XYZ file of C-alpha atoms in Angstrom:
335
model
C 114.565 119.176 126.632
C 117.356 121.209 127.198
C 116.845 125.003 127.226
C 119.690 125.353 124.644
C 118.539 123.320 122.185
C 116.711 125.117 119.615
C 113.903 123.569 117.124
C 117.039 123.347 113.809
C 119.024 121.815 116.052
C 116.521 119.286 117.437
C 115.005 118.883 113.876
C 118.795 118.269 112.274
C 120.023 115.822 115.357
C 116.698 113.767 114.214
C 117.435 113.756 110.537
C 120.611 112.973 111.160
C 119.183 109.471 113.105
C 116.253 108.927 110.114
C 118.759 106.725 108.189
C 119.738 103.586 109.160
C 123.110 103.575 107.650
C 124.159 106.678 109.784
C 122.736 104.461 112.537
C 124.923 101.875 111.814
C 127.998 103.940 111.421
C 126.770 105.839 115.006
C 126.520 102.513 116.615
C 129.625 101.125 115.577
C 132.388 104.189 116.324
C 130.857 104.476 119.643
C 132.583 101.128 120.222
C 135.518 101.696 118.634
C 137.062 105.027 117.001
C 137.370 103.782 113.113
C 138.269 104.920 110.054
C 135.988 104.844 106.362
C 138.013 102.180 104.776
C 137.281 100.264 108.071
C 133.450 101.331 108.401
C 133.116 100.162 104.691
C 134.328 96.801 105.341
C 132.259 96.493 108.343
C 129.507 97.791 106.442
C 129.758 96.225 103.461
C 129.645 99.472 101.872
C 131.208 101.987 99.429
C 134.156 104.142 101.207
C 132.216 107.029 98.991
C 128.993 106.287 101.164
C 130.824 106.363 104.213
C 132.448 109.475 103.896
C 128.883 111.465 102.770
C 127.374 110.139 105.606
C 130.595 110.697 108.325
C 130.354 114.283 106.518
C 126.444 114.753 107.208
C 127.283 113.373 111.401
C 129.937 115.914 111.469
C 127.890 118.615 110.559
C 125.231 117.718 113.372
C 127.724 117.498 115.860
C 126.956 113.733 116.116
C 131.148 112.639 115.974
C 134.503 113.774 116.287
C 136.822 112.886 114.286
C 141.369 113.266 114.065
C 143.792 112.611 111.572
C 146.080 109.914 111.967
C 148.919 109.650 109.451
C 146.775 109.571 105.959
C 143.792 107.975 108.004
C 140.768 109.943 109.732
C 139.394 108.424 112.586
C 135.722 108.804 113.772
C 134.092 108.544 117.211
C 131.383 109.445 119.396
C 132.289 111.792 122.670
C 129.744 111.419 124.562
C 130.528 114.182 127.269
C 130.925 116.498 124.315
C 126.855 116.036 123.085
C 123.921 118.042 124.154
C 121.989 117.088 127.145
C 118.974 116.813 124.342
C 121.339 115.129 121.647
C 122.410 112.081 123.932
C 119.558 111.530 125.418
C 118.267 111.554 121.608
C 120.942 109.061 121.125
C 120.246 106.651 123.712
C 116.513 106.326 123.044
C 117.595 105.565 119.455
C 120.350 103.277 120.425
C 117.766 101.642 122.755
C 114.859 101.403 119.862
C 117.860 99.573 117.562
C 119.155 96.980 119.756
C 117.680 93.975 118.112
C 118.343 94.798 114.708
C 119.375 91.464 112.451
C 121.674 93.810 110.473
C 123.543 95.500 113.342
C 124.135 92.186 115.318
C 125.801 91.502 111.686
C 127.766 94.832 112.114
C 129.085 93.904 115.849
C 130.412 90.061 114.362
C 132.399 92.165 111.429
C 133.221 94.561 113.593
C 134.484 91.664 116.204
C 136.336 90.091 113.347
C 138.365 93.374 112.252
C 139.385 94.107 115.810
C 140.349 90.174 115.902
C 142.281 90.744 113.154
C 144.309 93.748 114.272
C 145.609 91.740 117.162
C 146.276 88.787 115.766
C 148.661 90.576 112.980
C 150.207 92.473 115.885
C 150.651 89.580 117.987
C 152.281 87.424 114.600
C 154.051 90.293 114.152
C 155.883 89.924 117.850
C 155.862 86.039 117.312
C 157.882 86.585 114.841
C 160.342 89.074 116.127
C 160.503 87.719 119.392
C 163.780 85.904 119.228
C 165.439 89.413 117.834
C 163.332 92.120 119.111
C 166.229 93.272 121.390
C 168.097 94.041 118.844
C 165.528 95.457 116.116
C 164.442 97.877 119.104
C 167.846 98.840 119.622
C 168.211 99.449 115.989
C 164.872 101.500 115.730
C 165.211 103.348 119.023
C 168.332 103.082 120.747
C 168.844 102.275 124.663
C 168.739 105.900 126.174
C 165.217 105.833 126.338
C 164.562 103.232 128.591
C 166.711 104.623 131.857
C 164.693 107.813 130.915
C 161.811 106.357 132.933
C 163.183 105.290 136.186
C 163.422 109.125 137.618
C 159.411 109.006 136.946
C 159.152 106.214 139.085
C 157.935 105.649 142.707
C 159.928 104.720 145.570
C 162.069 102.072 146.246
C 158.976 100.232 147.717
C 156.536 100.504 144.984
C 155.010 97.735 143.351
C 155.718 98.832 139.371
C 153.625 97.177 136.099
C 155.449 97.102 132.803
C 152.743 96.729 130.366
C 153.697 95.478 126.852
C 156.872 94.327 128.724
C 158.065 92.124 125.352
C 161.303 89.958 126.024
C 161.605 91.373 129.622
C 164.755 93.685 129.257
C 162.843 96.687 131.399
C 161.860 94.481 133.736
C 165.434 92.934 134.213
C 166.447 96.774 134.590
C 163.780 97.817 137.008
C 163.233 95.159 139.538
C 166.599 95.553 141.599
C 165.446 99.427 142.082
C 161.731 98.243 143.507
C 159.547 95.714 145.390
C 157.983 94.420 142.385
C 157.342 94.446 139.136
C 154.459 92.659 137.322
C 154.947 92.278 133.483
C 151.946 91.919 131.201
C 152.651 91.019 127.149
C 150.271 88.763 125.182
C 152.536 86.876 122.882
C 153.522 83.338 124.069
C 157.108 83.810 122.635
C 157.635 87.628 124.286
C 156.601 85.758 127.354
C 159.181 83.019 127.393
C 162.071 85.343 126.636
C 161.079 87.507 129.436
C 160.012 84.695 131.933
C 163.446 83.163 130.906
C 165.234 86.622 131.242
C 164.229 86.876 134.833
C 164.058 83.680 136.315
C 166.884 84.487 138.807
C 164.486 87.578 139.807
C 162.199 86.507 142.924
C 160.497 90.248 142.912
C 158.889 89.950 139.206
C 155.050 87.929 137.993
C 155.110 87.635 134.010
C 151.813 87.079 133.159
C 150.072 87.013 129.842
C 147.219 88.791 128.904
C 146.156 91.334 126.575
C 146.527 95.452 127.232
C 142.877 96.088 126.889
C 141.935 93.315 129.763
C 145.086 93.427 132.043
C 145.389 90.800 134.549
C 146.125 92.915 137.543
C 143.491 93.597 140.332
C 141.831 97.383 140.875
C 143.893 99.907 142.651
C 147.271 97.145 143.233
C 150.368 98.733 141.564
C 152.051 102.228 141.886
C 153.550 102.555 138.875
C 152.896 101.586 135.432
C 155.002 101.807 132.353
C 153.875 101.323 128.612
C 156.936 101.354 126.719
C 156.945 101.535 123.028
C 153.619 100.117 123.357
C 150.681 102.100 122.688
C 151.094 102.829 119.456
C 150.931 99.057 118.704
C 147.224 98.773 120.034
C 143.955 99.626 118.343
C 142.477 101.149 120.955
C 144.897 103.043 122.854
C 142.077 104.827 125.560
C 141.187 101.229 126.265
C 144.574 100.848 127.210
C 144.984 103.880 129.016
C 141.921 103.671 130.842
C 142.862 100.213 132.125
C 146.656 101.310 133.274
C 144.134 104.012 135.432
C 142.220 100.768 136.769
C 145.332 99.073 138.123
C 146.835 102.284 139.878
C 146.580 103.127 143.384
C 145.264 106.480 144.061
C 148.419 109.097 143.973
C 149.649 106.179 141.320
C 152.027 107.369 138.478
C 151.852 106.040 135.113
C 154.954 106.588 132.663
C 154.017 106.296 129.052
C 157.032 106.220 125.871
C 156.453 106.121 122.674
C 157.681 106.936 118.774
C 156.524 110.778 118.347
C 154.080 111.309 115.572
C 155.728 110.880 111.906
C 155.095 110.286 108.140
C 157.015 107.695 107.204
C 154.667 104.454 106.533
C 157.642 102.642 105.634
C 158.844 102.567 109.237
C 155.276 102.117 110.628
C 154.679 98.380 108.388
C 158.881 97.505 109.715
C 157.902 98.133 113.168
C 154.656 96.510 112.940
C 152.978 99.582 114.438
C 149.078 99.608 114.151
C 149.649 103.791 114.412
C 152.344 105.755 113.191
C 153.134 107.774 116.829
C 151.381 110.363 118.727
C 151.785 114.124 118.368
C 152.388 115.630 122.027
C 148.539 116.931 121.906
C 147.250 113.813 121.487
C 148.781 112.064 123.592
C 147.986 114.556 126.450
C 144.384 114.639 125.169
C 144.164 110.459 125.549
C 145.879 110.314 129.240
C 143.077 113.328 130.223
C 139.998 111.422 128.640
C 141.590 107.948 130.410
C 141.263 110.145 133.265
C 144.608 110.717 134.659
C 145.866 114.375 136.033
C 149.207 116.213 136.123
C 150.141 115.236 132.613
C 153.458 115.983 131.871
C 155.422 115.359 128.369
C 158.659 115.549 127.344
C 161.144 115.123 124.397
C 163.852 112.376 124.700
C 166.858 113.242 123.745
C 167.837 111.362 120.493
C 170.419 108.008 120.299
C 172.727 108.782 117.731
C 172.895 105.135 117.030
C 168.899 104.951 116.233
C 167.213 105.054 112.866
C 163.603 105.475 114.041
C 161.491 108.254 114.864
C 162.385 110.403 117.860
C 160.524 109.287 121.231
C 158.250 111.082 123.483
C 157.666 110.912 127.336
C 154.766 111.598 129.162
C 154.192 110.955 132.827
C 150.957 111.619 134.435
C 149.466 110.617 137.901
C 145.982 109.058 139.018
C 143.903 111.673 141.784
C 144.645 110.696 145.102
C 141.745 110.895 147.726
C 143.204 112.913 150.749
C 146.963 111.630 151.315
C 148.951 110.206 148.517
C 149.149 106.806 148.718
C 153.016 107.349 148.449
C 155.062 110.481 147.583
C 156.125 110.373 144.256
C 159.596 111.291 142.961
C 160.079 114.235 140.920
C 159.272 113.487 136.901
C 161.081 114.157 134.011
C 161.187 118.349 133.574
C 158.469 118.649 130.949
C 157.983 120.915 127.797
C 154.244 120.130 128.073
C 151.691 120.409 131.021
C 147.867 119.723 131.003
């Protein structure tokens, strides 16, 4: 037992775990970080019985939990728990596993997380043939040269993650050796496969952001452009663009800034409305990247959506760097 952890604390940590429902919930947003209207569908429960027992883990230190637009979003951090406390956790994790009710939970659970792709990927199917133009409209086109300076040499092997109808890649791949682009809808794919057929340096593959199909440790650069905010699980993502990098590897990361306006968010198809500058620092350190860097971009007078935000951050490199990167974008932000 650790020395630090006094009898209350021990006694409220084990009250805390003496009802199954909080069990339930405990089990659940240490899979996935989730909101009460989310963890009452999943639960087949009351939103008001979600939110007394969120409130009663919160006091015992059992989650963490940030806003996101009008949502709050629950999760277990692990590395933030008491020696005592998680290993509390695991043995009651472990005496749960066979429970009828929470192999239920994991199938609903499955099913919502199913469901949040599949309206994100209908959502692309179906502005596929114009998304060009609607991102043009929402964003402008300044944004995207924005990222080459963060880029690695002329040799580098580059991944543009989320790379939709191909336009980055078309703008990147005379400037490198190669560029792989990942997207997981069949019409994004087309468009971009078509887009740079006369390009003998790019791969299009498909796959999804959460299970990219690039081998450990292959690429020097990775992009996620106007992406992550269209994923449910952005540290999923984030922690897999760290997989993929080289050591001394530079990721590149743009996306809407943080904003109110749902409006824009259900247009856009977003599954978040942005990141505020602290939270996206906050993800790219728990994903486990270093020298995080973020920047404002300047606005396009032509765009009508939210203004964008740059961060660039870097993988550790073990003795040498595996290639000298170029110098980032200045930033306003460093971590």
């Amino acid at each position: 037992m650790d020395a630090h952890a006094s009898p209350d604390r021990l006694l409220r940590w084990m009250e805390s775990l003496s009802d199954s429902t909080r069990l339930r919930i405990l089990r659940l947003i240490e899979r996935h970080e989730l909101g009460v209207a989310e963890l009452a569908d999943v639960l087949q429960l009351p939103q008001s019985t979600i939110s007394r027992h969120l409130k009663s883990l919160a006091e015992s230190d059992w989650l963490r939990t940030r806003r996101v637009g009008t949502s709050h979003l629950s999760t277990i951090d692990e590395s933030a728990l008491d020696p005592a406390q998680k290993r509390l956790w695991h043995i009651a994790r472990e005496q749960t596993a066979g429970w009828p009710t929470l192999e239920q939970d994991d199938a609903r659970l499955d099913r919502l997380l199913r469901d949040r792709r599949d309206t994100t990927r209908q959502f692309f199917t179906g502005a596929a043939g114009d998304w060009d133009r609607i991102r043009k409209q929402m964003y402008g086109e300044r944004f995207s040269w924005e990222v080459i300076p963060a880029l690695l040499p002329a040799d580098a092997v580059v991944a543009d993650l989320g790379c939709g109808t191909g336009k980055m890649i078309e703008r990147i791949a005379p400037h490198v050796s190669r560029v792989i682009g990942v997207d997981n809808t069949p019409a994004m794919l087309e468009a971009a496969r078509h887009r740079t057929a006369g390009l003998a340096n790019v791969d299009v593959r498909s796959g999804d952001l959460e299970a990219l199909p690039i081998d450990d440790q292959s690429v020097d650069a990775a992009m996620l452009m106007l992406a992550l905010s269209y994923v449910a699980e952005p540290l999923a993502v984030l922690r897999e663009m760290k997989r993929i990098l080289c050591p001394g590897g530079r990721a590149v990361v743009v996306d809407a800034m943080r904003y109110d306006r749902e409006d824009f968010r259900r247009e856009s198809g977003a599954a978040r409305p942005g990141f505020s500058s602290d939270e996206l620092s906050e993800l790219l350190g728990e994903a486990g990247f270093a020298r995080v860097v973020l920047r404002l971009l300047p606005s396009d007078p032509d765009a009508r959506g939210p203004a964008l935000l740059a961060a660039s951050a870097m993988t550790l490199a073990s003795g040498a760097m595996h290639k000298a990167p170029t110098a980032g974008p200045a930033g306003v932000t460093n971590r």
